[in-house]
Coordinates of C-alpha atoms and ligand atoms in Angstrom, one line a residue:
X2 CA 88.7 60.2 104.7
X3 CA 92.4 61.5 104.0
X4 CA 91.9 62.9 100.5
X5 CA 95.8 63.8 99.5
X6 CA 98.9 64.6 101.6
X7 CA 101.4 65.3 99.7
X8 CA 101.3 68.4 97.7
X9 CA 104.1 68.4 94.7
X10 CA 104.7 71.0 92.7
X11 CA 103.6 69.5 89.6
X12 CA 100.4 68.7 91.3
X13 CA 100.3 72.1 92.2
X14 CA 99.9 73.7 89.1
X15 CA 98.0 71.5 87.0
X16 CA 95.6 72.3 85.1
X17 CA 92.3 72.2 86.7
X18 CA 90.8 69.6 83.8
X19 CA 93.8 67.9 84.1
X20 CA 92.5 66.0 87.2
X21 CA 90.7 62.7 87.0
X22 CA 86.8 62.5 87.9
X23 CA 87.5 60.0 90.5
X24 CA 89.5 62.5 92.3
X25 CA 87.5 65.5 91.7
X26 CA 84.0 63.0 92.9
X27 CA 86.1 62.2 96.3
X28 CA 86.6 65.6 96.8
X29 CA 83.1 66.8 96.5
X30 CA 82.4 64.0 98.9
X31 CA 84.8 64.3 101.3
X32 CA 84.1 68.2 102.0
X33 CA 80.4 66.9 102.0
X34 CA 80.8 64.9 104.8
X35 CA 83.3 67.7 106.7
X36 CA 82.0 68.7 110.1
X37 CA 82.8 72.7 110.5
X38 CA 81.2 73.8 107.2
X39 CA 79.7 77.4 107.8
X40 CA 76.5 78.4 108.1
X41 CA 76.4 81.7 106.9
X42 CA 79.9 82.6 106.0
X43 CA 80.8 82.5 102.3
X44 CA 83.4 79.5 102.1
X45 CA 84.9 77.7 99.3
X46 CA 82.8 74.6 98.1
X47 CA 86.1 72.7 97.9
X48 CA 89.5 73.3 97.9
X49 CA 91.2 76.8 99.5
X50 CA 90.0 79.9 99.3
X51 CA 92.1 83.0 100.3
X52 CA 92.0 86.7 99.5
X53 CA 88.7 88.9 98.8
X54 CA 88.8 90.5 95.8
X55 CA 87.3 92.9 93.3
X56 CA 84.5 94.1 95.7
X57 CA 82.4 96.5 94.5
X58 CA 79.0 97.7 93.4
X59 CA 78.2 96.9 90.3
X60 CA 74.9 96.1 88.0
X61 CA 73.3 96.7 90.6
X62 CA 74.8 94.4 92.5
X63 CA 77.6 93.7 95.0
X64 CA 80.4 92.2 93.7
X65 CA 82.8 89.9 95.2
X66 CA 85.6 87.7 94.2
X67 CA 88.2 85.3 96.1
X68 CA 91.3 84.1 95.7
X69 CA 90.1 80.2 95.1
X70 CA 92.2 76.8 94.5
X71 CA 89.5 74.3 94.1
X72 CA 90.9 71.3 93.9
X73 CA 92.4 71.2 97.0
X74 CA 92.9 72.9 100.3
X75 CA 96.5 74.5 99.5
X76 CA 97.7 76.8 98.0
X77 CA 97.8 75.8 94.2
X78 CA 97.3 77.8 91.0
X79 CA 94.9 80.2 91.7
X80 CA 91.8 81.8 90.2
X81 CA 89.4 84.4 91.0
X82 CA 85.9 83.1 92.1
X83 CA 82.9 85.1 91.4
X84 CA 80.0 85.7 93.8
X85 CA 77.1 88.5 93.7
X86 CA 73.9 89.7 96.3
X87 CA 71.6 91.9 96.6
X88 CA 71.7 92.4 100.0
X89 CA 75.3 91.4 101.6
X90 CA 73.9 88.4 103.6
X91 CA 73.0 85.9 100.4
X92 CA 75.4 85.5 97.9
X93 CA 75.0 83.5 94.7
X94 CA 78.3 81.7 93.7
X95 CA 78.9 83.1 90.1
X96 CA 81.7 80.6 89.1
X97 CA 85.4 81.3 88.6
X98 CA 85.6 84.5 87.0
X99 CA 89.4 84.8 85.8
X100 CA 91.7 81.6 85.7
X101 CA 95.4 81.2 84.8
X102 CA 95.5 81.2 81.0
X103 CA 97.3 83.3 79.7
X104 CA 100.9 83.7 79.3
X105 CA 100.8 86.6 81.5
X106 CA 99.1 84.2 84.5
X107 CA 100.0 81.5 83.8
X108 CA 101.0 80.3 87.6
X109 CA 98.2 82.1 89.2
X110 CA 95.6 84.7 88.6
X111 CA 96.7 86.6 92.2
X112 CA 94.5 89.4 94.1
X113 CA 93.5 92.5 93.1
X114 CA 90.0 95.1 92.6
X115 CA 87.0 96.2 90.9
X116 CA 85.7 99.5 89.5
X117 CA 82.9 100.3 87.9
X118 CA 83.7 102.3 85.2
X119 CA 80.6 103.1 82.2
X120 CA 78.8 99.8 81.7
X121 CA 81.3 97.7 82.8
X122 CA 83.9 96.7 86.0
X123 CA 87.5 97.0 85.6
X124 CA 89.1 94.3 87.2
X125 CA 93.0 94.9 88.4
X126 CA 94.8 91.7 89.3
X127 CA 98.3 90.4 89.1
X128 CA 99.4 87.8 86.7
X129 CA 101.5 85.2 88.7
X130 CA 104.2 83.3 86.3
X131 CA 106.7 81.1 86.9
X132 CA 109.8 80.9 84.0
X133 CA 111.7 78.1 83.3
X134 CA 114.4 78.0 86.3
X135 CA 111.3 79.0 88.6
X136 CA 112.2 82.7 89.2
X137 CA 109.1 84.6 89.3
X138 CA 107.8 87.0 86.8
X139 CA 104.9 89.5 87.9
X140 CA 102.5 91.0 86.0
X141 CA 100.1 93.8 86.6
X142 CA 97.0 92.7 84.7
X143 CA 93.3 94.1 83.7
X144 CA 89.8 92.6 82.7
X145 CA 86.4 94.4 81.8
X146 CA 83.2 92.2 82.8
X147 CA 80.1 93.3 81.4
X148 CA 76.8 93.0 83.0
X149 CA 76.3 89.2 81.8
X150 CA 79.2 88.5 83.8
X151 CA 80.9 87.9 80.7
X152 CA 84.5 88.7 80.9
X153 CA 87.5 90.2 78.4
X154 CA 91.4 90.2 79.7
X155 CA 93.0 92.8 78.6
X156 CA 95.7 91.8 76.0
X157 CA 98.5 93.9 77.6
X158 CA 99.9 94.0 80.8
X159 CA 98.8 97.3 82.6
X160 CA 102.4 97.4 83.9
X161 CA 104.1 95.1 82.9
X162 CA 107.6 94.8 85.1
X163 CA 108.3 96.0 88.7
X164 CA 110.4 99.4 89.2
X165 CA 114.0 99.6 89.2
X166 CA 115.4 98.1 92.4
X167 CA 111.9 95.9 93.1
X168 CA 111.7 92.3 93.2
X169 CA 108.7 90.2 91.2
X170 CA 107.1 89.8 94.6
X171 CA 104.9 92.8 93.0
X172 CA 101.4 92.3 93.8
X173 CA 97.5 93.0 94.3
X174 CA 97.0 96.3 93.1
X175 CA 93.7 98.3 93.7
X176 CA 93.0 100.8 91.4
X177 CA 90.6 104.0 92.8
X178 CA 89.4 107.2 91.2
X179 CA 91.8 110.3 92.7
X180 CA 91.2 113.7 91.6
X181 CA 90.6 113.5 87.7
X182 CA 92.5 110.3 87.1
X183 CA 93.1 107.2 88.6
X184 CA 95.5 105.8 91.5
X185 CA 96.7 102.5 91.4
X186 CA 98.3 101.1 95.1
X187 CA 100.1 97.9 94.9
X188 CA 102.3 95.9 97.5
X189 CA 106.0 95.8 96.9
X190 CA 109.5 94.3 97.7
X191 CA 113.0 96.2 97.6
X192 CA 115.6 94.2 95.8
X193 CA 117.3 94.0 99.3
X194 CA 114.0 92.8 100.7
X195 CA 112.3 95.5 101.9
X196 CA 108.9 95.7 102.1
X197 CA 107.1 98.8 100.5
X198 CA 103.6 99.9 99.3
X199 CA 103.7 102.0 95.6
X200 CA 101.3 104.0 93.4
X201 CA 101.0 104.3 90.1
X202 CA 98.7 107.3 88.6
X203 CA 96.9 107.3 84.9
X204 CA 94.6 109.5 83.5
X205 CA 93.1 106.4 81.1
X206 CA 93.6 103.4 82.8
X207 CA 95.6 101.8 80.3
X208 CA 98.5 103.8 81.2
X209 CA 100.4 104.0 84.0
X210 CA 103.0 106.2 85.6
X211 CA 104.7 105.0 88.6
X212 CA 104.2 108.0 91.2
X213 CA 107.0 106.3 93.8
X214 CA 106.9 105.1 97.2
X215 CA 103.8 105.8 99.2
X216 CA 105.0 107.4 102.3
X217 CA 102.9 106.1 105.2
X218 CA 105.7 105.4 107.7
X219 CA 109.5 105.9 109.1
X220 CA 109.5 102.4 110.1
X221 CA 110.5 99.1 108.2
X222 CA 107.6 97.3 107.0
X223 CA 109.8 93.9 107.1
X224 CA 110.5 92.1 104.3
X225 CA 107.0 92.4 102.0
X226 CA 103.9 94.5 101.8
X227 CA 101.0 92.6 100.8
X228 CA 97.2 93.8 99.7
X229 CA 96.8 97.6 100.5
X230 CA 93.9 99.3 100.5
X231 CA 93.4 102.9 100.5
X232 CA 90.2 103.9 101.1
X233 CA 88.6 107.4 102.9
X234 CA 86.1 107.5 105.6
X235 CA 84.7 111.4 107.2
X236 CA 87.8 113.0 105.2
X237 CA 90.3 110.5 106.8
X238 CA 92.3 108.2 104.8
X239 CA 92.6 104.8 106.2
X240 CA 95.5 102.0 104.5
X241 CA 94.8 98.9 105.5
X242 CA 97.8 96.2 104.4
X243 CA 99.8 93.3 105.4
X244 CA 103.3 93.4 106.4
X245 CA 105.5 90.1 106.4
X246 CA 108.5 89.9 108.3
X247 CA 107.4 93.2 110.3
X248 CA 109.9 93.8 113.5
X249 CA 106.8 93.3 116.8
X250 CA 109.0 95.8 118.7
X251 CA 106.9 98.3 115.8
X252 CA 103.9 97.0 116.9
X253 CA 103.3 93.8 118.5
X254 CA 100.8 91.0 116.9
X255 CA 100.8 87.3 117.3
X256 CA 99.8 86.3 114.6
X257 CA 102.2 84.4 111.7
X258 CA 101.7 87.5 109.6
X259 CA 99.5 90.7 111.1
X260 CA 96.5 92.8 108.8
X261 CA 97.6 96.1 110.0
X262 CA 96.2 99.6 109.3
X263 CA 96.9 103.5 109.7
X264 CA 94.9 106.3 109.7
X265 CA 96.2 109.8 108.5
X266 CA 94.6 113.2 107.8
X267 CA 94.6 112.7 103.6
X268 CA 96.3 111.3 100.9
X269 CA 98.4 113.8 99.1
X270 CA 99.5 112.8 95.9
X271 CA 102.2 115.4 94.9
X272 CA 104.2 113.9 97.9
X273 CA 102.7 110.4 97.7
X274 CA 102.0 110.5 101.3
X275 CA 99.5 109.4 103.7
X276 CA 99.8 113.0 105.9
X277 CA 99.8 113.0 109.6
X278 CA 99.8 109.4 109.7
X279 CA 99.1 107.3 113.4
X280 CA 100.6 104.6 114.7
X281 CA 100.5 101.0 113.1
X282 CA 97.7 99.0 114.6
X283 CA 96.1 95.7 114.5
X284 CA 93.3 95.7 112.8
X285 CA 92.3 92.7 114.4
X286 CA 92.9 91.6 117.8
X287 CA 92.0 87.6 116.8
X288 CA 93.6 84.3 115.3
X289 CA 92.7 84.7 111.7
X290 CA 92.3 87.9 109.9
X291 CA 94.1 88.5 106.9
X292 CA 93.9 90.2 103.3
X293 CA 91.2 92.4 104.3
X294 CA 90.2 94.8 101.2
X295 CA 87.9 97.8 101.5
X296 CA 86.2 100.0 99.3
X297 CA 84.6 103.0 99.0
X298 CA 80.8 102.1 98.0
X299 CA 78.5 104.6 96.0
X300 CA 75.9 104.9 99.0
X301 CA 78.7 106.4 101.2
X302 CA 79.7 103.2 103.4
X303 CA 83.5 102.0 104.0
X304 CA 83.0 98.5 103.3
X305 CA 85.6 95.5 104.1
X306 CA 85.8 91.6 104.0
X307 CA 88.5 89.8 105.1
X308 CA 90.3 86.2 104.4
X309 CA 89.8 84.4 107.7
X310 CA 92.8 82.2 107.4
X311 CA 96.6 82.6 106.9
X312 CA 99.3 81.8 104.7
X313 CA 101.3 78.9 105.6
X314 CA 99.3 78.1 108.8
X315 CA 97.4 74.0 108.3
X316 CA 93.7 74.0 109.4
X317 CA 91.9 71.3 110.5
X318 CA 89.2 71.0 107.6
X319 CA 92.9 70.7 105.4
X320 CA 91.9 66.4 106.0
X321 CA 88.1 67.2 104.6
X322 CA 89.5 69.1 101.4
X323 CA 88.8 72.4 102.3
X324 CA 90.2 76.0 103.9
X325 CA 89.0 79.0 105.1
X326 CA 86.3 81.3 104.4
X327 CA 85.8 84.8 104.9
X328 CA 84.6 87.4 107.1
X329 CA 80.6 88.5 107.5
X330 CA 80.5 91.8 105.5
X331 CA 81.8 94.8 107.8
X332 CA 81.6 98.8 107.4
X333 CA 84.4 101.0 108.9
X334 CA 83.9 104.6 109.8
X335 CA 86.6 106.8 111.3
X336 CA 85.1 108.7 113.9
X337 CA 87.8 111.5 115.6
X338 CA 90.4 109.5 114.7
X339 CA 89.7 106.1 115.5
X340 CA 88.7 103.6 113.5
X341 CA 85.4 101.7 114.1
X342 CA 84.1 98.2 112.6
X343 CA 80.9 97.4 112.6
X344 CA 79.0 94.4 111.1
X345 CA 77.5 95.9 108.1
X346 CA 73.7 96.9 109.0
X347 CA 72.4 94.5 106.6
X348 CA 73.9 91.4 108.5
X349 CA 70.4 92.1 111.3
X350 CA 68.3 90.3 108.2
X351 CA 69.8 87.4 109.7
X352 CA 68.0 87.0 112.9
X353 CA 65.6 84.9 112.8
X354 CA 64.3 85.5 116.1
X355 CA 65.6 86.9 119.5
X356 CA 65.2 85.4 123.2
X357 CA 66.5 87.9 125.6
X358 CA 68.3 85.4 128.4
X359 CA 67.3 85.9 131.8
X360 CA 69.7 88.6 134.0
X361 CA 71.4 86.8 136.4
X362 CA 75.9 86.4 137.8
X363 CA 75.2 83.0 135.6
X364 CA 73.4 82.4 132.5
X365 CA 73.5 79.4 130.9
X366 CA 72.0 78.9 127.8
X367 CA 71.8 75.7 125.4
X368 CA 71.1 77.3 122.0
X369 CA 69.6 75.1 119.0
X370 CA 72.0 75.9 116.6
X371 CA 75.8 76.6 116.7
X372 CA 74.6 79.7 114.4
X373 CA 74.1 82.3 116.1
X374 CA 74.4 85.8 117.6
X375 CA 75.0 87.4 121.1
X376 CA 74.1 90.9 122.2
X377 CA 75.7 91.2 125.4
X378 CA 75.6 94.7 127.5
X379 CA 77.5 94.6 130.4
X380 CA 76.3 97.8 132.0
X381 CA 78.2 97.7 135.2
X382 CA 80.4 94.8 134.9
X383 CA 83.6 94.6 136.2
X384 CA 85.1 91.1 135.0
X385 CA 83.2 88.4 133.4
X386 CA 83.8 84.9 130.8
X387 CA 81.5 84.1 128.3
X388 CA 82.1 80.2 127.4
X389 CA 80.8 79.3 123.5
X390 CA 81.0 76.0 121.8
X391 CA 81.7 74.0 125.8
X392 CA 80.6 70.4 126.5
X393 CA 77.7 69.3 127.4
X394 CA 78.5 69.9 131.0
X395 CA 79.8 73.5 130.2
X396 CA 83.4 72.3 130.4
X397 CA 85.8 73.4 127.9
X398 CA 85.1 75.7 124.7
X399 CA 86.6 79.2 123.4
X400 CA 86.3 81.6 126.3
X401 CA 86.4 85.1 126.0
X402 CA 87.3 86.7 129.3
X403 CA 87.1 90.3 130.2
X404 CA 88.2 92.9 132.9
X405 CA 87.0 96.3 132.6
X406 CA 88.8 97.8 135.3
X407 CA 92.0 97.2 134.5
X408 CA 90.7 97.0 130.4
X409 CA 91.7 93.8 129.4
X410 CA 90.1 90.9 127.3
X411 CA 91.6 87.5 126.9
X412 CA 90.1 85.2 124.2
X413 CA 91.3 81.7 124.9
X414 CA 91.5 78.6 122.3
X415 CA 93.1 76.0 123.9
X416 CA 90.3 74.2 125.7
X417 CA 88.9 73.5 122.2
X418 CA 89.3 70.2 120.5
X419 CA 91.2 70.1 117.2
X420 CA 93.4 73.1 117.8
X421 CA 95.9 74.1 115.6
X422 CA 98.7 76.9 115.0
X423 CA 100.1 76.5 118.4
X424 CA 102.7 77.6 117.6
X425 CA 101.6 80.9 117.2
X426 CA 100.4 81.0 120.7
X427 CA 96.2 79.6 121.8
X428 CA 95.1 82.8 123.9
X429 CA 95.3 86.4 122.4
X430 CA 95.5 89.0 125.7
X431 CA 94.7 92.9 124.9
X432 CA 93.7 96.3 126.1
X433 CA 90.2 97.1 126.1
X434 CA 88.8 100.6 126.8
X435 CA 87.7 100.7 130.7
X436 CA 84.3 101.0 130.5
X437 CA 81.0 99.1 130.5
X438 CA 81.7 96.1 127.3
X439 CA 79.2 96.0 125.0
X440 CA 79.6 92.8 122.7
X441 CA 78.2 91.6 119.4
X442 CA 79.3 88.0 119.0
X443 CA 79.2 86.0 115.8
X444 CA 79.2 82.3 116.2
X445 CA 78.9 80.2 113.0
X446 CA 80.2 76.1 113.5
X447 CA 83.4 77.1 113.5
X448 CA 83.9 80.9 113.3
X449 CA 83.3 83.3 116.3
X450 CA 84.2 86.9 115.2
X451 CA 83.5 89.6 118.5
X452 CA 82.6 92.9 118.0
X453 CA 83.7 94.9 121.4
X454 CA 82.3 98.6 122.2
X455 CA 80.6 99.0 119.2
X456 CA 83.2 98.1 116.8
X457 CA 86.3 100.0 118.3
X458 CA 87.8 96.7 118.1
X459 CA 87.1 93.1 116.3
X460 CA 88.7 89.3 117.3
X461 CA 88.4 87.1 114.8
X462 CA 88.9 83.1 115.9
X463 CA 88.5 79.9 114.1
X464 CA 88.0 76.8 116.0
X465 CA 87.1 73.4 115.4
X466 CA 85.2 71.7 118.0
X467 CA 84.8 67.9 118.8
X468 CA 81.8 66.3 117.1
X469 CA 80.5 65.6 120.4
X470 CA 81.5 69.0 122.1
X471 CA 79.6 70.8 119.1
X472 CA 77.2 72.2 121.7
X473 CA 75.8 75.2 121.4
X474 CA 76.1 75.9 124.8
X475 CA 77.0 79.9 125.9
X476 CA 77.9 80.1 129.8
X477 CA 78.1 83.9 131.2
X478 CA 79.2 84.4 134.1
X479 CA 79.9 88.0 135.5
X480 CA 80.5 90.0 138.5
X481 CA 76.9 92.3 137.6
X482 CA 74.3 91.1 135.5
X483 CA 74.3 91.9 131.7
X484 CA 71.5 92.2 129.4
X485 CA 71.3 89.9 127.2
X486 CA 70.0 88.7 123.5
X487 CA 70.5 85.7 122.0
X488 CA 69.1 85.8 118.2
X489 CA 69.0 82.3 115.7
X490 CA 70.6 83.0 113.0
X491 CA 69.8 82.0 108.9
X492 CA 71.6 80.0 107.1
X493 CA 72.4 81.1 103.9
X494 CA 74.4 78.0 102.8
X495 CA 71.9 75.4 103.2
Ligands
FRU11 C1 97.9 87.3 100.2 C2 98.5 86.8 98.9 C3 98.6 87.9 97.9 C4 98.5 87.2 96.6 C5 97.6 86.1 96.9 C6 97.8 84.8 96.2 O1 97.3 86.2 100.9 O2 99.7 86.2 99.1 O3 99.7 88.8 98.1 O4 98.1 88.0 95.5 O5 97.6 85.8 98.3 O6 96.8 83.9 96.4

């Protein structure tokens, strides 16, 4: 079943076509017959898929792209894969949109965005090339796709070298309408290794001014910045990004690398600074998030997908010739504040239908699919555990256990076969307000992403159960009955 172990360099980066059909038929086969394949989660059909990129709203449309290796599940020379829907919930897998070949991307067509601009959508991505003694070269790249999908690279680099005093580890920029031009935001490294966040500004989207440093902090950001995202919800400005090497005493995360975000009162361009900015936060309080990217959508929403995965961290579906997938379709809103994530509104046209489980201290329930949804209201609760994904008997499984007097959830891999990324700890512990928990749980084979008081926080966890502890069983058990719903969800991948 063992596809390929070893990984070479040379391997690596060959060329797509370069590999024989034998391989390319095992591989196809081997993901086929992977246990852990999501229902409703967009995933890669083989090989690794990372970043979300280029979302938009486009030809009607919603756009979306990944980072995608296909012919394996690491992290080779990558591509951007192309996917479109009408509604959020059903997407149609468009293809690879952009692949390395060019000399400008030559190892790797890395992450960037989409904007519509006229008739056709910009797309912003970094050009990934490796020179002769392997030093890498980075280049700041654009593409118009019309509304066949077909797609033109831009001959010239949009920028075409890092600053003075930044390494090549220059990378993902998004490019938004500000004022009557355009603001580019990309992820940078000091030459002494210090990660930073820069704009750019342009009036025609061809050329570029570098604007400086984007102030959004006094604190080191460790050693890299990777995919920021500004985007603007009720007049706040939210940048959501991805700091590697980032000091926990600045704010703690477990995780190998954290997706972190900050919320301040505006962007203001003549200082490059987000103004009045909060605390660094967690922008998931899970396993898995990483390389979220928002946008701002024409009908008003704060839309955001993330990479469930992360770099450098082995998965178990690495044996069937697969990795990772990405997050169900979520809209932000700052409210006083605070940011909120919600499951975007179109993600109900799932349910399929709802049973509303019996109020009782215990509920057991033995669903028919490991697809699935949970509305649970805990109205007076004071401590409870939801078990998902147990044994037959109700033994083991990923527990989520809360206590809202004291305002604390624990979510709890380690009684789940096949774990992984020990090392990075199997329980996440963290505050939750002290109140009654309302929860929206998404449970999809192997993906359970929790939604807690109406998205003032999300934890994201992958988990691989045993074949023959793939139950669907949900065990509740609280100190006060809570309402709740249990809806079967669709299965868009089937
Ligand atoms: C983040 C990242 C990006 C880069 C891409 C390459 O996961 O490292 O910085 O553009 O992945 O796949």
């Amino acid at each position: 079943m063992v596809l390929k172990k070893e990984w070479t360099t040379p391997d690596r980066y060959k060329k797509y076509n370069d590999w024989d059909t034998d391989y390319i038929e095992e591989l196809i086969t081997t993901v086929t017959r992977s246990p852990w394949r999501l229902g409703y989660h967009i995933q890669p059909k083989t090989g690794l898929l990372n970043d979300p990129n280029g979302f938009s709203f486009f030809n009607g449309k919603w756009q979306l792209f990944y980072q995608a290796y296909p012919i394996g599940p690491v992290h080779g020379v990558k591509s951007w894969a192309h996917l479109t829907s009408d509604n959020l919930i059903d997407w149609k897998y468009e293809g690879l949109a952009l692949e390395p070949d060019t000399l400008f991307d030559s190892h790797g067509v890395y992450s960037g965005s989409a904007l519509p601009v006229n008739d056709k959508l910009l797309l912003a991505y970094t050009g990934n090339v490796r020179d002769d003694n392997w030093q890498r070269r980075s280049y700041q790249l654009g593409a118009w796709m019309d509304t066949t999908n077909h797609i033109t690279k831009i001959d010239e680099p949009l920028i075409d070298h890092p600053p003075v005093g930044f390494s090549h580890d220059f990378r993902d920029p998004q490019i938004i309408p500000f004022n009557d031009g355009y603001l580019l935001i990309i992820g940078a490294q000091t030459t002494d290794n210090k990660g930073k966040a820069l704009t750019y500004t342009s009036k025609d989207l061809q050329h570029w001014t570098l604007n400086g440093e984007l102030n959004f902090t006094d604190e080191p950001m460790g050693y890299m910045v990777e995919c920021p995202n500004l985007v603007f919800s009720n007049d706040k400005a939210l940048l959501i990004f991805c700091p590697q090497g980032l000091d926990k005493s600045i704010c703690h995360y477990d995780n190998i690398y954290p997706n972190m975000y900050i919320i301040g009162d505006n962007y203001d361009l003549e200082t490059n600074a987000i103004t009045n900015p909060t605390e660094l936060k967690n922008l998931d309080e899970g396993f898995d998030v990483y390389a979220t990217q928002a946008f701002n959508s024409p009908d008003g929403r704060v839309l955001a997908v993330s990479w469930i995965g992360l770099p450098e961290v082995n998965y178990p579906t690495d044996d069937y010739g697969w990795a990772h997938c990405l997050s169900i379709i979520k809209e932000l809103i700052i409210k006083d504040d605070k940011l909120y994530q919600l499951p975007a509104k179109e993600t109900e046209a799932l349910r399929l239908n709802s049973i509303k489980l019996p109020e009782s201290q215990t509920t057991h329930y033995d669903a028919k699919t490991n697809c699935y949804e949970l509305e649970i209201d805990c109205h007076d609760s004071e401590k409870g555990q939801i078990k998902l994904m147990t044994q037959e008997n109700g033994e083991n499984g990923l527990s989520i256990s809360f206590d809202t007097t004291c305002g604390k959830m624990i979510i709890d891999r380690s009684h789940i076969g096949n774990g992984f990324a020990r090392e990075y700890g199997e329980t996440r512990e963290f505050s939750i307000s002290q109140k009654p928990l309302t929860l929206q749980i998404f449970v999809d084979e192997s993906l359970v992403e929790v939604f807690i008081n109406d998205g003032e926080q999300v934890a994201t966890a992958r988990v691989f159960p045993e074949a023959e502890a793939n139950h669907t069983h949900v065990t509740i058990n609280t100190d006060v009955p809570s309402s709740i719903t249990y809806y079967e969800l669709r299965q868009t991948n089937r």
